[in-house]
Coordinates of C-alpha atoms in Angstrom, one line a residue:
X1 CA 31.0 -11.2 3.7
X2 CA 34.6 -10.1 2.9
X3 CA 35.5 -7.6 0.7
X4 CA 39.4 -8.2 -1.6
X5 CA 41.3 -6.8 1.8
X6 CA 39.8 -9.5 3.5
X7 CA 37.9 -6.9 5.9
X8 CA 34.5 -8.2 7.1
X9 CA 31.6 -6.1 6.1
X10 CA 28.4 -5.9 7.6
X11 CA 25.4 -7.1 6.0
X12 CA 22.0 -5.6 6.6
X13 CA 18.4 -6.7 6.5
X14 CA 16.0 -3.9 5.7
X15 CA 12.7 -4.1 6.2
X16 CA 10.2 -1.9 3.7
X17 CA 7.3 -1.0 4.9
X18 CA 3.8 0.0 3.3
X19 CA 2.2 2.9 4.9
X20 CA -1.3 4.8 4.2
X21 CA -3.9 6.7 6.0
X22 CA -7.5 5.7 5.9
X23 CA -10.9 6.9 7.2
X24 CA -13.0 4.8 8.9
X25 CA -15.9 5.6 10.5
X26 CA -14.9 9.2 10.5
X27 CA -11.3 8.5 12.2
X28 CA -8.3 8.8 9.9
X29 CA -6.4 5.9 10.6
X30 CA -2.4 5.2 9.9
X31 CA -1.7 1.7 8.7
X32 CA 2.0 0.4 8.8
X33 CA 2.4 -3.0 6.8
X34 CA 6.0 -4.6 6.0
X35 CA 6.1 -4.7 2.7
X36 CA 9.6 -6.5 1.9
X37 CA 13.1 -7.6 3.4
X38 CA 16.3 -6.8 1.6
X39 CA 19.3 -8.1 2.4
X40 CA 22.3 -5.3 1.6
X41 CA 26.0 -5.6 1.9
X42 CA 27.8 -2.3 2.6
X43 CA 31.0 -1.6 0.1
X44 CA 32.8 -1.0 3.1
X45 CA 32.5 -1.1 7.2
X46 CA 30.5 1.1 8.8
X47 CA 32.9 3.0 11.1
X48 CA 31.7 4.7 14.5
X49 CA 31.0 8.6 13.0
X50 CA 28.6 6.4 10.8
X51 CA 27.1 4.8 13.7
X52 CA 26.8 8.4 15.4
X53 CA 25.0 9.8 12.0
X54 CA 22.3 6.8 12.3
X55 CA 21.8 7.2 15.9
X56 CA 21.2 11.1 15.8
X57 CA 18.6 10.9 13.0
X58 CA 17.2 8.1 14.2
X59 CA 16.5 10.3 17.8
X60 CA 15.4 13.2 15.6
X61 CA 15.2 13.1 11.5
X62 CA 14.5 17.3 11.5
X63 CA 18.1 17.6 12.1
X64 CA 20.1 19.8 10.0
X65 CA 22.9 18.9 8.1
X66 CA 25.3 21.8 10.0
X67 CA 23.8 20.3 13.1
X68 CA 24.8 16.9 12.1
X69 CA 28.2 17.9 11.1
X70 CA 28.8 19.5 14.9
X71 CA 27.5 16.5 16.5
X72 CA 29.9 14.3 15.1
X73 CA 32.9 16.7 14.9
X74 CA 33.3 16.5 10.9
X75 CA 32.6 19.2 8.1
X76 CA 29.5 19.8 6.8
X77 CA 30.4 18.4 3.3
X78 CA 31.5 15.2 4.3
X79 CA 28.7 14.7 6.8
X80 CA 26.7 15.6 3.5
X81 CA 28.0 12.7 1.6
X82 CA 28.2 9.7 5.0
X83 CA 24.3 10.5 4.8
X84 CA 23.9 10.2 1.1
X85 CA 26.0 7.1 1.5
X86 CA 24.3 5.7 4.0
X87 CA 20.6 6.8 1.9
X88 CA 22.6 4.9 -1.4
X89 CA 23.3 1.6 0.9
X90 CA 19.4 1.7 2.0
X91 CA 20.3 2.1 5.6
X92 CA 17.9 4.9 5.6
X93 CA 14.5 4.2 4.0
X94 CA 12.4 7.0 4.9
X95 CA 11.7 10.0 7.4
X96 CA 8.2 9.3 8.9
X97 CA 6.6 11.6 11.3
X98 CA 5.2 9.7 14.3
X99 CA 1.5 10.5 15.2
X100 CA -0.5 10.5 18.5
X101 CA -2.9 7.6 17.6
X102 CA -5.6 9.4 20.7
X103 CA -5.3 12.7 19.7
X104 CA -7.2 11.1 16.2
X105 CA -9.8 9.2 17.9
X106 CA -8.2 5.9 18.1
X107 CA -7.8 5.1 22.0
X108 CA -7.6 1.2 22.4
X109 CA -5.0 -0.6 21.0
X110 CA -5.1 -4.7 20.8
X111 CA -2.9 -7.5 19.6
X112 CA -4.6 -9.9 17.9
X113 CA -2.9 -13.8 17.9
X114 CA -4.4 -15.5 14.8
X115 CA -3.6 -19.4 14.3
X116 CA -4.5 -20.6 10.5
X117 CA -6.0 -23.9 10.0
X118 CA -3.2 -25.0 8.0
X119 CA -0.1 -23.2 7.3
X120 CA 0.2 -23.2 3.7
X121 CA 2.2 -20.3 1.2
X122 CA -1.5 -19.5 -0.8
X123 CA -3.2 -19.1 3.1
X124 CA -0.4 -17.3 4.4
X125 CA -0.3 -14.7 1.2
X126 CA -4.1 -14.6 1.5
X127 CA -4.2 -13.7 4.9
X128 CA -1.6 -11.1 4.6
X129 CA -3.1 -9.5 1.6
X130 CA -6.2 -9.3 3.7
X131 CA -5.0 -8.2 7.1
X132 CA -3.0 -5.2 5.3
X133 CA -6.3 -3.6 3.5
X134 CA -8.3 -3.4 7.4
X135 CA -7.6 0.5 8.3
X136 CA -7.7 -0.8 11.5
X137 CA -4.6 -3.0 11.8
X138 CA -1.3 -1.2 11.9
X139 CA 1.5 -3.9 11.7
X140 CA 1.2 -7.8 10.6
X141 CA 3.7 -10.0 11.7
X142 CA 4.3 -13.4 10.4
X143 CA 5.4 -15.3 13.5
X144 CA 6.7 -19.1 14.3
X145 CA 5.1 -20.6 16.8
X146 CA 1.7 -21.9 17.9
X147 CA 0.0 -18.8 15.8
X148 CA 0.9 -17.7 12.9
X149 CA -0.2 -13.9 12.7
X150 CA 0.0 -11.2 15.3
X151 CA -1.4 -8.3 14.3
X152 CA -1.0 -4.5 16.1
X153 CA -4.6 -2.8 15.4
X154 CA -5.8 0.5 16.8
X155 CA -10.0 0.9 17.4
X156 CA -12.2 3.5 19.1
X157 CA -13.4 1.2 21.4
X158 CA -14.5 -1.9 22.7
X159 CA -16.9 -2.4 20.7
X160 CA -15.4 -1.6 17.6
X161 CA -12.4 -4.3 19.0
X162 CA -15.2 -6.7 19.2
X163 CA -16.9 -6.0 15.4
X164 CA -13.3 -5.7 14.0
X165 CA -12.4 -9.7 15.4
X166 CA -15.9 -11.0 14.5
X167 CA -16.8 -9.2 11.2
X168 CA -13.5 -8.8 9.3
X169 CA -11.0 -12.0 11.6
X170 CA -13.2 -15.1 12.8
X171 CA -15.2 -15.2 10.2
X172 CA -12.7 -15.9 7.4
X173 CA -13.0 -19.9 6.7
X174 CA -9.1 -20.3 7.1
X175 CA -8.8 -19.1 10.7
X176 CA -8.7 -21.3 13.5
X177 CA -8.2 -19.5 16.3
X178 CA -8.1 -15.8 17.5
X179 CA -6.7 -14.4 20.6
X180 CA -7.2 -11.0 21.4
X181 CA -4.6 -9.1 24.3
X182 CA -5.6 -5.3 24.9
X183 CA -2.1 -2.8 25.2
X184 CA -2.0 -1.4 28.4
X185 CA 1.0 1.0 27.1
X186 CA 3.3 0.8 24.3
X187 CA 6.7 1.9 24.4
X188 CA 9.0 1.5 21.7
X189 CA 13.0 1.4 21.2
X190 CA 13.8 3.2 18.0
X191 CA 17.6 2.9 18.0
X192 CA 19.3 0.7 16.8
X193 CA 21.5 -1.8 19.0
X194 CA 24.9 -1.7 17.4
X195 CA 26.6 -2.5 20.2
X196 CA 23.9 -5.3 21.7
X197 CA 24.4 -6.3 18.1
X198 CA 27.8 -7.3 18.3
X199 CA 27.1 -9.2 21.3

């Protein structure tokens, strides 16, 4: 999109997410849903002291304003008002804090590849609605492909892996098939790309 200079300005999706904390047999449980996608176009281009702000909270989001400022080589004030801005724009949604899943009893992590028997709006919405309320399952992602649902879940242990597909997954009437891939590790790239973006 252009603004009246003719200057390009970046559009952004934003992803919302839904997150709560449950306890399931006696293991609190964080469960991180996307919620909605937005699609926001700046008022005007981010410039590179932008870029720098997003990055640096994005590595640590305790960061003080004063340490900001000194980061980026700008006042304090004005750093101040680029993060409000940014905040405004909903470039920055929230400041989560990121939990050891083992440290609260959750030690196996799984994604789960789940095909529908037909890939209708009412299944899709009623999958969705009931893959978000399992404590168990941390992320749902609506794929293309030969499934149509991969879901992140974190369980105690095999077992409850095994009672968590058969119970609460394969036994719903609109699923086809289930495919389940234990996580060896899981490592995670929180910044974002701008310059593989522009690539």
């Amino acid at each position: 999109m252009r603004n009246n200079s003719n200057e390009i300005l970046p559009v952004v999706y934003i992803v919302e997410y839904n997150m709560a904390t449950r306890r399931y047999g006696g293991i609190l449980h964080l469960s991180i849903q996307p919620k909605t996608i937005r699609r926001v176009t700046l008022k005007r281009a981010l410039d590179r002291i932008d870029e720098q702000l997003i990055e640096l909270l994005q590595k640590n989001a305790r960061m003080s304003n004063k340490e900001l400022a000194a980061q980026v080589g700008i006042a304090p004030s004005t750093c101040f008002e680029r993060v409000r801005r940014l905040e405004d724009a909903g470039i920055f949604l929230g400041y989560h804090a990121v939990v050891d899943l083992k440290k609260l009893g959750s030690t196996l992590e799984a994604m789960v590849a789940i095909r529908l028997h037909k890939h209708s709006a009412a299944l899709v919405d009623a999958f969705t609605q009931h893959a978000v309320s399992l404590p168990e399952v941390r992320e749902v992602y609506h794929v293309a492909g030969i499934n149509d649902f991969m879901l992140h879940v974190v369980v105690r242990d095999s077992d409850h892996l095994r009672m968590l597909v058969m119970k609460d997954i394969s036994s719903r009437d609109d699923i086809a098939h289930v495919e389940t891939a234990l996580v060896f590790e899981h490592t995670r790239n929180d910044l974002l790309p701008f310059e593989g973006l522009d690539r």
